[in-house]
Coordinates of C-alpha atoms and ligand atoms in Angstrom, one line a residue:
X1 CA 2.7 -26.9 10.4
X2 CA 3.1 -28.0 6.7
X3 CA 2.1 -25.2 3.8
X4 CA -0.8 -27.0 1.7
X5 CA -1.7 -26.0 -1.8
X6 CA -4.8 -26.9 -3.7
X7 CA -7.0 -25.9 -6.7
X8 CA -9.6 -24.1 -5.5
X9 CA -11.9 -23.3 -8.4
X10 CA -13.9 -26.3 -10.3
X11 CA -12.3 -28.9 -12.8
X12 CA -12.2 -28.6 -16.5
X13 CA -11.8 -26.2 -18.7
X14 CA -12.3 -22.1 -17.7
X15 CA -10.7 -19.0 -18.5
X16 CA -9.5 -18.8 -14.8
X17 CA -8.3 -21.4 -12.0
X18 CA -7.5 -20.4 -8.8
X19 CA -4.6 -22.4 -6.7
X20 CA -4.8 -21.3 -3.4
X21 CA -1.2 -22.2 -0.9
X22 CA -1.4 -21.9 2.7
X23 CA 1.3 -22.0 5.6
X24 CA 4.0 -20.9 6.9
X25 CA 6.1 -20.8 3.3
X26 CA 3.3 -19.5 1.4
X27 CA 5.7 -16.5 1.1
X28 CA 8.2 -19.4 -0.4
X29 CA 5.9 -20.8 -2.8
X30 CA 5.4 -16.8 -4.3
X31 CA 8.8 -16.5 -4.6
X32 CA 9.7 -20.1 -5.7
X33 CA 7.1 -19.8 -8.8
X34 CA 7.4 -15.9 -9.4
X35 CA 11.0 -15.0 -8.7
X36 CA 9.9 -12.2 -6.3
X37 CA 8.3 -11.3 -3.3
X38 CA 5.2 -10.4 -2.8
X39 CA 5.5 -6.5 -1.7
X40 CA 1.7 -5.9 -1.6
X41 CA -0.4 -7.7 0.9
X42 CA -4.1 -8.2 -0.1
X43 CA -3.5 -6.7 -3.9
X44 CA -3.6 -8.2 -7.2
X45 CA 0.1 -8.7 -8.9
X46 CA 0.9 -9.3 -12.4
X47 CA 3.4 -12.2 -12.8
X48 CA 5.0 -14.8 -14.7
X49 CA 5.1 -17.7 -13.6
X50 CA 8.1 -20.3 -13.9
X51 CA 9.2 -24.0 -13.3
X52 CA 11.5 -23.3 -10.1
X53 CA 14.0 -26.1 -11.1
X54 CA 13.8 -25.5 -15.3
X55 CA 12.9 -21.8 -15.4
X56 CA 10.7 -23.0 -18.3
X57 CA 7.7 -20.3 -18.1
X58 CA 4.5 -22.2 -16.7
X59 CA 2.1 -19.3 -17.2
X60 CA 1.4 -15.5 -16.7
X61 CA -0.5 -15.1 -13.8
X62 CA -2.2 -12.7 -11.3
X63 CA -0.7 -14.0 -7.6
X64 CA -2.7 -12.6 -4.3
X65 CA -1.0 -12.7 -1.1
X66 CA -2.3 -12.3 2.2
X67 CA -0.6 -12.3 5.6
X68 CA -1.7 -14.2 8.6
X69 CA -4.0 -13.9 10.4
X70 CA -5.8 -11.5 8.1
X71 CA -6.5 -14.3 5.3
X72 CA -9.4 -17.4 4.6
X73 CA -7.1 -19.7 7.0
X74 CA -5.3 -17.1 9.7
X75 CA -2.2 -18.6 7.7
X76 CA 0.5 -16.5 5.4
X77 CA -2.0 -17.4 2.3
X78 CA -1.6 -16.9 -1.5
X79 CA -3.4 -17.1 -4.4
X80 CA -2.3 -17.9 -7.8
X81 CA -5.3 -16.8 -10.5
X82 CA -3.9 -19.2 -13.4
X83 CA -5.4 -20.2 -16.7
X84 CA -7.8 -22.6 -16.4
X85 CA -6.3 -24.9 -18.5
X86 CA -5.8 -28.6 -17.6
X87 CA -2.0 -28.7 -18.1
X88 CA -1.8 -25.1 -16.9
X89 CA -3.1 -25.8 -13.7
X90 CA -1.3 -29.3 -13.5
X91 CA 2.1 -27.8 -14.5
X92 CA 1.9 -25.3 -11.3
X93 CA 0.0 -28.0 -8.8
X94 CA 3.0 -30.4 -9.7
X95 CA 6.0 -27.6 -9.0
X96 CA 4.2 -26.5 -5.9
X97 CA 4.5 -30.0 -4.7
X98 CA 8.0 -30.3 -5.8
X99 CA 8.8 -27.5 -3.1
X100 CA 10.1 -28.6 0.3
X101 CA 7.0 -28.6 3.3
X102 CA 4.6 -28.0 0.8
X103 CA 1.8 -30.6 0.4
X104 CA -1.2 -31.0 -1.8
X105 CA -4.3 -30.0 0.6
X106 CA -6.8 -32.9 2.0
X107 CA -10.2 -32.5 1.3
X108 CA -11.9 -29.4 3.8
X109 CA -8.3 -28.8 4.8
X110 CA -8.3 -24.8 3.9
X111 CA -11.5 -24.6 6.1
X112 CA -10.2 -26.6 9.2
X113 CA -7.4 -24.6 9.4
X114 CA -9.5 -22.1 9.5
X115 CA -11.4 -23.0 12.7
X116 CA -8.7 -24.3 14.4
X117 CA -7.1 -20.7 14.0
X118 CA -10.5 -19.5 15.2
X119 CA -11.6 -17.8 12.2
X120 CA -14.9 -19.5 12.7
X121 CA -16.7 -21.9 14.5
X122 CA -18.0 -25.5 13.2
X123 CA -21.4 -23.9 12.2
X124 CA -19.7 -21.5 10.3
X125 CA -17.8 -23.6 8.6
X126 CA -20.7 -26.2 7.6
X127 CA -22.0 -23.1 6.2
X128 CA -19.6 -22.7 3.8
X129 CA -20.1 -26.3 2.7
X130 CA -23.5 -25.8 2.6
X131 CA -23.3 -22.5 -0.1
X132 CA -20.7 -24.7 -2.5
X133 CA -23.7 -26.9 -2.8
X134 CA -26.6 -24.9 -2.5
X135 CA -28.3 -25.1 -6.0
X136 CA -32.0 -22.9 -4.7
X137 CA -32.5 -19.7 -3.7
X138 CA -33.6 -21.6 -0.3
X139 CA -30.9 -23.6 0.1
X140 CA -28.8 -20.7 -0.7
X141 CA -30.3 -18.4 1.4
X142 CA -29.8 -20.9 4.3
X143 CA -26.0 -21.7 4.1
X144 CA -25.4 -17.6 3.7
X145 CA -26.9 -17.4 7.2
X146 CA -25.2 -20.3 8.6
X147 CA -21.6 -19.3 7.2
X148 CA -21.9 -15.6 8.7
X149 CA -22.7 -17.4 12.3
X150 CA -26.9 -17.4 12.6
X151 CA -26.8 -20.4 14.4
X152 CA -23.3 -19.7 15.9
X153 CA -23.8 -16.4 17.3
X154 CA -26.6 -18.0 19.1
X155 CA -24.8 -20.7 20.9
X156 CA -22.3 -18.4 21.9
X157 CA -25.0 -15.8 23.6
X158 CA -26.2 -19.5 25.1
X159 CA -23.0 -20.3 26.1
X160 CA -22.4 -16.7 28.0
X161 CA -25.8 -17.0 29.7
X162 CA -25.0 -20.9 30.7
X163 CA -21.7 -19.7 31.7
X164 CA -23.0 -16.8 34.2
X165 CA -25.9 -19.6 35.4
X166 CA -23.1 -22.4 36.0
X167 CA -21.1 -19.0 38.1
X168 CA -24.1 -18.6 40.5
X169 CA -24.8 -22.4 41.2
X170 CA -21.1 -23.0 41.6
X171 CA -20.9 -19.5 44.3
X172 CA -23.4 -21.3 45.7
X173 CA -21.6 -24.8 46.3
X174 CA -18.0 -23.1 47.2
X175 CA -19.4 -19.7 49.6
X176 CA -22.2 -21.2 50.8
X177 CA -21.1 -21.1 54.4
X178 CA -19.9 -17.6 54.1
X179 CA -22.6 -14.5 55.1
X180 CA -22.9 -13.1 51.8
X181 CA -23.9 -15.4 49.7
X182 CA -27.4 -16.0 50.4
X183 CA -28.8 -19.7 50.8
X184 CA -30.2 -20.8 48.4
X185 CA -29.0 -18.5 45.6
X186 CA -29.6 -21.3 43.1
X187 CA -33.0 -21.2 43.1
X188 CA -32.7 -17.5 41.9
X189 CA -31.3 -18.4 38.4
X190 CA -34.3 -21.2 37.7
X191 CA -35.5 -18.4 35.5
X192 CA -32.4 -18.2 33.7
X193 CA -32.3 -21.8 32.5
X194 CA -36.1 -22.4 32.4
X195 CA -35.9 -19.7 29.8
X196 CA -32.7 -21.0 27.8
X197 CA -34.4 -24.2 27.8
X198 CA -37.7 -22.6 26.4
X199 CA -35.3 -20.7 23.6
X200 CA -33.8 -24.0 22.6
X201 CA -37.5 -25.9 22.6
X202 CA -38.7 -23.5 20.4
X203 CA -35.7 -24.0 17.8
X204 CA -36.3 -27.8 18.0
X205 CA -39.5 -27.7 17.4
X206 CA -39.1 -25.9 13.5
X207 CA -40.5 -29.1 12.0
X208 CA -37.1 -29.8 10.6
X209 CA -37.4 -27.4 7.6
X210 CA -33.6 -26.7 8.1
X211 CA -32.7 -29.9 7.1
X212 CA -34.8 -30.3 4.5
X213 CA -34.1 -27.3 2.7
X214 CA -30.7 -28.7 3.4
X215 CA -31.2 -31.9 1.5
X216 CA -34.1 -31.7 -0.3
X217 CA -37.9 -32.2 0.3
X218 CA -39.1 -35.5 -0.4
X219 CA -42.5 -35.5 -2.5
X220 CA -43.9 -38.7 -3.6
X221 CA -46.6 -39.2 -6.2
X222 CA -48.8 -42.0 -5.6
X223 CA -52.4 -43.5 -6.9
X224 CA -53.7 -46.2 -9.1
X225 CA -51.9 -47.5 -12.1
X226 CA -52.8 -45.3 -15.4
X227 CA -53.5 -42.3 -13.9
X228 CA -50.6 -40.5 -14.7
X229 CA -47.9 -40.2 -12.2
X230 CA -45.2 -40.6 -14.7
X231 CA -47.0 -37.8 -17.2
X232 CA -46.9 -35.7 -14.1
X233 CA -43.2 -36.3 -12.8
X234 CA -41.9 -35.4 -16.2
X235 CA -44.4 -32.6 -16.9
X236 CA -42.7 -31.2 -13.4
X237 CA -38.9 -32.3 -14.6
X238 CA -39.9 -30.8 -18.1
X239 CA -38.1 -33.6 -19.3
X240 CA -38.6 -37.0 -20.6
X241 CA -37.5 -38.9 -17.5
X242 CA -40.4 -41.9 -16.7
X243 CA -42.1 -44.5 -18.9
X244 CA -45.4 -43.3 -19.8
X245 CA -47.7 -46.1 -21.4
X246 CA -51.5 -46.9 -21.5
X247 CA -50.4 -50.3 -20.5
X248 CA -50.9 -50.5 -16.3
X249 CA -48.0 -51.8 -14.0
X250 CA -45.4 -50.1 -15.9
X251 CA -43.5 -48.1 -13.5
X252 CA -42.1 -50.3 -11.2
X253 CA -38.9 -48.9 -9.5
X254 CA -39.1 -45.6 -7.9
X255 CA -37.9 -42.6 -10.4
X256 CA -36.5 -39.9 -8.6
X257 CA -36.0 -36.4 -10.3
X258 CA -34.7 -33.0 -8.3
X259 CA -37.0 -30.3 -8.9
X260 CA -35.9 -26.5 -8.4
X261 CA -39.7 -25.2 -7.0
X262 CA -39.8 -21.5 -6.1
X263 CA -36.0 -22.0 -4.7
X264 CA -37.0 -24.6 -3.0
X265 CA -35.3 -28.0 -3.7
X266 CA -37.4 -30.9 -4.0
X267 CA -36.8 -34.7 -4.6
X268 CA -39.8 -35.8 -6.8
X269 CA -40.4 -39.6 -6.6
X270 CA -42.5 -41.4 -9.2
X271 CA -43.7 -44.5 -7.7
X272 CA -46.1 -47.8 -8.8
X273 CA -49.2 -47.6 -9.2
X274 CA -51.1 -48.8 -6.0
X275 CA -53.2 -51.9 -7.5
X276 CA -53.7 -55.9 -6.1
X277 CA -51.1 -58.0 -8.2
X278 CA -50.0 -61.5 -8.6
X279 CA -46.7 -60.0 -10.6
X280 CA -43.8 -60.3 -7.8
X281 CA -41.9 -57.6 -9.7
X282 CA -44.7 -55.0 -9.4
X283 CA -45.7 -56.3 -6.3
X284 CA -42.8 -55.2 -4.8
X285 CA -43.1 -52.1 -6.7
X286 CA -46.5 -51.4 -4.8
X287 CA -44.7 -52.0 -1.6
X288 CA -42.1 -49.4 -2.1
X289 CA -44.4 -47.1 -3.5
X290 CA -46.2 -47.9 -0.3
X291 CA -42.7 -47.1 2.1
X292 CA -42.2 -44.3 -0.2
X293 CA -45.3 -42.4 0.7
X294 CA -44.5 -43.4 4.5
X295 CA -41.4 -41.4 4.8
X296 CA -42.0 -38.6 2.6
X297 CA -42.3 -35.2 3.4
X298 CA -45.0 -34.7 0.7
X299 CA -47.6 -36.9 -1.1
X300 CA -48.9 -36.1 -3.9
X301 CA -52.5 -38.5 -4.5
X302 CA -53.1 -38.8 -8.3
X303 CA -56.4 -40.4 -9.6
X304 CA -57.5 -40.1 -13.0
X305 CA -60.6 -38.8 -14.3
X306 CA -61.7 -42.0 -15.1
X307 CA -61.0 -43.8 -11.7
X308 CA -63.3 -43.9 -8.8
X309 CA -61.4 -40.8 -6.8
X310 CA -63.6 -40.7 -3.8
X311 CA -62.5 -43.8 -2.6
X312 CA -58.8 -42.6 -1.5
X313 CA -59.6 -39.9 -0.5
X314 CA -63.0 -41.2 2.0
X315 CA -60.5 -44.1 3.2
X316 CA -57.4 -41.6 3.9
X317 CA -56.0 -45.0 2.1
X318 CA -54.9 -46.0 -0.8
X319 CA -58.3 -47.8 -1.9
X320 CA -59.9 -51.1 -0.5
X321 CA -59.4 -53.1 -3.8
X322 CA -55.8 -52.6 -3.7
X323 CA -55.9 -54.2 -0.1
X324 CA -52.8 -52.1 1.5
X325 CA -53.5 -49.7 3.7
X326 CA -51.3 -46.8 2.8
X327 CA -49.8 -45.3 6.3
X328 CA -50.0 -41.6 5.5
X329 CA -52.5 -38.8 4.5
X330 CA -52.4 -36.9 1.1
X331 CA -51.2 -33.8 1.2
X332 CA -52.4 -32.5 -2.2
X333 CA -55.0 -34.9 -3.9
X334 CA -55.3 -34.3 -7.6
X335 CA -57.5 -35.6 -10.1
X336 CA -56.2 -35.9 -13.9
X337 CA -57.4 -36.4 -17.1
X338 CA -60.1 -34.0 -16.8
X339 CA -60.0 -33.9 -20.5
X340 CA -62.2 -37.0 -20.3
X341 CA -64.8 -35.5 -18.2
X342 CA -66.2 -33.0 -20.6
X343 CA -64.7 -30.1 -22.6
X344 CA -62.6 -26.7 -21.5
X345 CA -63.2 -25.3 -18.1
X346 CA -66.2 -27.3 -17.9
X347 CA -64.6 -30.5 -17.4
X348 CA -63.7 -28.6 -14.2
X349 CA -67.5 -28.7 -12.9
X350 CA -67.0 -32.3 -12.2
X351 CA -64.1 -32.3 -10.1
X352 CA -64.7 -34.4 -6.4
X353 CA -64.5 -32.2 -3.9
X354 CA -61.1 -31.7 -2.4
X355 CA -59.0 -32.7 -5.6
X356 CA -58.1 -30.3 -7.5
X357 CA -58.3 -31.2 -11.4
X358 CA -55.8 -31.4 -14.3
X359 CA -55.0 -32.5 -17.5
X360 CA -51.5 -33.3 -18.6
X361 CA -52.6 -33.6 -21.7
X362 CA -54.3 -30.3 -22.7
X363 CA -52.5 -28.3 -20.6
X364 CA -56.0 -27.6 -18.1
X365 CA -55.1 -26.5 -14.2
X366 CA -51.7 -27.1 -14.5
X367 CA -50.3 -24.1 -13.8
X368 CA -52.8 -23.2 -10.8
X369 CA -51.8 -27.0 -9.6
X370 CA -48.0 -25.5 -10.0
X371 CA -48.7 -22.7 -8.2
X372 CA -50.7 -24.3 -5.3
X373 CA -47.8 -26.9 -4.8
X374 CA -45.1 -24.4 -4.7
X375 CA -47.2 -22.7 -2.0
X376 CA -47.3 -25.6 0.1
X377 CA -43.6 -26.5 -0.2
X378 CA -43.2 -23.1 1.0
X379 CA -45.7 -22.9 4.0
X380 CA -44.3 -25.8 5.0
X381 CA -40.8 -25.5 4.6
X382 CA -39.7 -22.1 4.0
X383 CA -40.7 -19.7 6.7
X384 CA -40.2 -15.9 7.5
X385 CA -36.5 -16.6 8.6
X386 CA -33.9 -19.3 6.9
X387 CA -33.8 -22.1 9.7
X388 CA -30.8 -22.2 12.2
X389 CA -31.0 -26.0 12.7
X390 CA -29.8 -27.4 9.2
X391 CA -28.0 -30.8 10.1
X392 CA -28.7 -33.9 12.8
X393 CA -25.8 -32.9 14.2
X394 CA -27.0 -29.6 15.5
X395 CA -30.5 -31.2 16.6
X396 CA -29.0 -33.7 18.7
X397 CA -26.1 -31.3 19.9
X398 CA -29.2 -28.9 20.8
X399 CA -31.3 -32.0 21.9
X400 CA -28.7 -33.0 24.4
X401 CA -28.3 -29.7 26.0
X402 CA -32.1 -29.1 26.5
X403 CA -32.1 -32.4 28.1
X404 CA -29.1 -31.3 30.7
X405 CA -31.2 -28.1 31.1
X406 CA -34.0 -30.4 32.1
X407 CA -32.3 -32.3 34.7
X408 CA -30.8 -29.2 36.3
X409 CA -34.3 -27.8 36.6
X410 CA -35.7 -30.5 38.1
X411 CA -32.4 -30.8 41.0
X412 CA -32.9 -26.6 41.5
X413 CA -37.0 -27.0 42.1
X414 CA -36.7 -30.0 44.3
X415 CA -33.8 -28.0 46.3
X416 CA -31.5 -30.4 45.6
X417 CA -27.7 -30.6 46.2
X418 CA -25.9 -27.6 43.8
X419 CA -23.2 -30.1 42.9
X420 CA -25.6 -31.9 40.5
X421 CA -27.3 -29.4 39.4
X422 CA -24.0 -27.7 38.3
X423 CA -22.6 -30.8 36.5
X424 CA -25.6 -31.0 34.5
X425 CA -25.2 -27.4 33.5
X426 CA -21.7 -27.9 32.7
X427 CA -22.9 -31.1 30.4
X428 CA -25.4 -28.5 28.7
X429 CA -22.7 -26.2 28.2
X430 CA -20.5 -28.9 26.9
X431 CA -23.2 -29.8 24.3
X432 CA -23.2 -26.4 22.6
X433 CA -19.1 -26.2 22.5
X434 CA -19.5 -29.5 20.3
X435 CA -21.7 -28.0 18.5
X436 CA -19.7 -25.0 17.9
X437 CA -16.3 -26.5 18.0
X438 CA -15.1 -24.1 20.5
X439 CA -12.5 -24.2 23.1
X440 CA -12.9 -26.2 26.6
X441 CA -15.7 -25.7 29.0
X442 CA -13.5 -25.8 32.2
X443 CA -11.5 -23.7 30.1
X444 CA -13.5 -21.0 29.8
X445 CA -14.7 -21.0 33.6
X446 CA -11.6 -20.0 34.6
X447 CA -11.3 -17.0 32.6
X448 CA -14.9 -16.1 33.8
X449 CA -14.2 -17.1 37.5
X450 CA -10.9 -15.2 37.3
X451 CA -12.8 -11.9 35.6
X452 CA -15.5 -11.9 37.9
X453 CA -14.5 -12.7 40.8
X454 CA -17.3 -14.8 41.9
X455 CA -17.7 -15.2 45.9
X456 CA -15.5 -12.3 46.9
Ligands
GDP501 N1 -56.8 -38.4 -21.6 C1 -55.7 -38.2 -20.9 N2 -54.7 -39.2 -20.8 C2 -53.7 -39.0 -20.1 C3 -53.5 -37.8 -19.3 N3 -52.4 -37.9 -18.7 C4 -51.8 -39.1 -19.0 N4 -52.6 -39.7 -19.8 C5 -52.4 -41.1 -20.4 O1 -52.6 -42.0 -19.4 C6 -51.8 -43.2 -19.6 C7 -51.0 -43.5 -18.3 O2 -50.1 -42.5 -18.0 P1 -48.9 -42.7 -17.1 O3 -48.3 -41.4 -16.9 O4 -48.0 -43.8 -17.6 O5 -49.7 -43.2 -15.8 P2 -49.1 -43.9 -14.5 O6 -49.4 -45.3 -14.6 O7 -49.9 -43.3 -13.4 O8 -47.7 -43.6 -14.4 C8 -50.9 -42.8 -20.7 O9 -51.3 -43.4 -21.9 C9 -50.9 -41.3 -20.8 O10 -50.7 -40.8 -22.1 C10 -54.5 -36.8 -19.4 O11 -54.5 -35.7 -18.8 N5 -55.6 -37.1 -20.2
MG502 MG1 -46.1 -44.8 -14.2

């Protein structure tokens, strides 16, 4: 096993950089760079640091070591807290990687060694990816969960229960001519794997907020030309970020911005406005917009106060005189430009019902629209709990399992032959390991065949 090195910390400029070294001659490394050993496991030491070959000092430094298989990897691990200066921090990169067996790190290297020496599983481990780029409180919240095993510790309990299930229905196959075994035993743990399978519907079936929170929620403004989709997008971004112009047909491309709303992170798409065009340029614009309101996870309808708003929202479309039928419903229909329909609060009074009315330019309902559309990106997306299903992966690890818990149903109701029903539970059960990253199915059985002496 070679010793990798790597810094750890961000790029740039910062009073501190960390340069973490992990393998077998960690130890070397420390005594390479510092001229001593490191006496102290797991404590802060005070050293200068120096160029092995030139002895030229490279930097004072405080140099943490850690032994195997108590450290980050379950490797002899150090960690040199440099400067963070550029020059600094490439000086003691480049005589680290003068040292014989030690390597510059690959990228995620620290962490796979870390769940190949079983300090965590794969979920865990995505986790940890996950909080380096949180940037909400939600997506934050989520990763923290993830990396200290929410969705891990579950598919280990899963795997245990699948594991005892498999135990019964493969008693059942080897003993079943013997007396005590009873015939038919499979059909006794049916309610073992109708319920796992019930466990694992019900996590499927969390409307994908995982993910989401994961990667942002997609919110789309659309409506007519002029009624202020860009004035909203960069009233939200608080930034100058779209065209705004009196002149219709301007925005033509989608603008995206990412939005921090109540922790939640949101990808806010400003689209063209929905209007019948002989222009290729914006017609094409109008069919993205179009697409764009398809797939996303919010829409956002904006009319202005001067447009006839009843007839979106009556067609559930995006208007008859713009001639495309739009494929999805409006979550949140708002009507701008109030200002025009009368003065103050007022202007209010005149709202259609079901929009809710603005005014980006005085200021009117826009923080009760704020408020309201932070509350739905949190109904829908946040829940009491973060989610434990945050990538594709996991759904269709969890997918394939539940669908293996199906089959073996099925074989167990209609009596069928054991043999099947046991290989689809050991295709479940080999779904969650791939999920988890953990050790071999088979494995595992003989540990558990061995401990419990099934059939005795
Ligand atoms: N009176 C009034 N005009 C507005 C309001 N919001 C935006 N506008 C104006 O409406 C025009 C179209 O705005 P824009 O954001 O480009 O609309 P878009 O075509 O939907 O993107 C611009 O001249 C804006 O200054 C508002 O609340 N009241
Ligand atoms: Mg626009």
């Amino acid at each position: 096993m070679e010793t990798i090195f790597a810094l750890s910390s961000g790029r740039g400029k910062a009073g501190v950089a960390v340069i973490r070294v992990s393998g077998p001659l960690a130890k070397e490394a420390v005594i390479a760079l510092s001229g001593r050993e490191p006496e102290a496991a797991r404590q802060a030491l005070f050293r200068v640091l120096r160029d092995p070959q030139s002895g030229e000092v490279l930097d004072q430094a405080l140099v943490l070591w850690f032994v195997g298989p108590a450290s980050f990897t379950g490797e002899d691990c150090a960690e040199f807290q440099i400067h963070g200066g550029p020059n600094v921090v490439g000086t003691v990169l480049a005589a680290l990687g003068r040292l014989d067996g030690c390597r510059a790190a690959e990228a995620g290297e620290f962490t796979r060694r870390a769940v190949e020496n079983g300090k965590f599983d794969l979920t865990e481990a995505e986790g940890i990816g996950d909080l380096i780029e949180a940037e909400t409180e939600a997506q934050r919240r989520q990763a923290l969960q993830q990396m200290s095993g929410g969705l891990g510790a579950r598919c280990v309990e899963w795997r245990e229960r699948l594991i005892k299930v498999l135990a019964y229905v493969e008693a059942d196959i080897d003993f079943v001519d013997e007396d005590d075994v009873p015939e038919g035993l499979s059909l006794s743990v049916l309610p073992l794997i109708v319920g796992l399978s019930e466990e694992i519907d019900a996590l499927l079936a969390d409307g994908i907020r995982g993910e989401r929170v994961r990667e942002g929620i997609d919110v789309a403004i659309i409506g007519p030309p002029n009624a202020g989709k860009s004035s909203l997008l960069n009233w939200l971004a608080r930034r100058d970020v779209a065209i705004v112009s009196a002149e219709a047909g301007t925005t033509r491309d989608i603008v995206e911005v990412r939005l921090d709303l109540a922790g939640m992170p949101v990808i806010l798409a400003d689209t063209a406005g929905l209007r019948e065009t002989d222009n290729l340029v914006e017609r094409e614009g109008v069919k993205r917009a179009l697409a764009r309101a398809g797939s996303a996870d919010l829409t956002i309808l904006l009319v202005g106060g001067d447009q006839d708003a009843n007839e979106f929202l009556m067609s559930g479309s995006t208007g008859s005189t713009s001639g495309v039928e739009a494929s999805s419903r409006f979550d949140f229909p708002l009507l701008n430009k109030v200002d025009l329909l009368g003065a103050g609060k007022e202007s209010l009074d005149s709202v259609p019902e079901g929009f809710c009315g603005i005014s980006i330019k005085s200021g009117l309902g826009l923080d009760d629209f704020l408020a309201d559309l932070e509350r739905l990106v949190q109904d829908r997306f946040e829940g009491r709990e973060p989610a434990l299903i945050t990538r594709q992966r996991h759904r269709d690890e969890l997918s394939a399992c539940q669908l293996h818990l199906e089959q073996a149903i099925e074989i167990v109701q209609a009596e069928g032959d054991e043999v099947f029903a046991a290989e689809e539970i050991r295709l479940a059960l080999r779904a969650l390991g791939r999920l988890s990253g953990r050790v071999d199915v088979e494995e595992l059985l003989d540990v558990v065949f061995r401990d419990f002496c099934i059939g005795k």
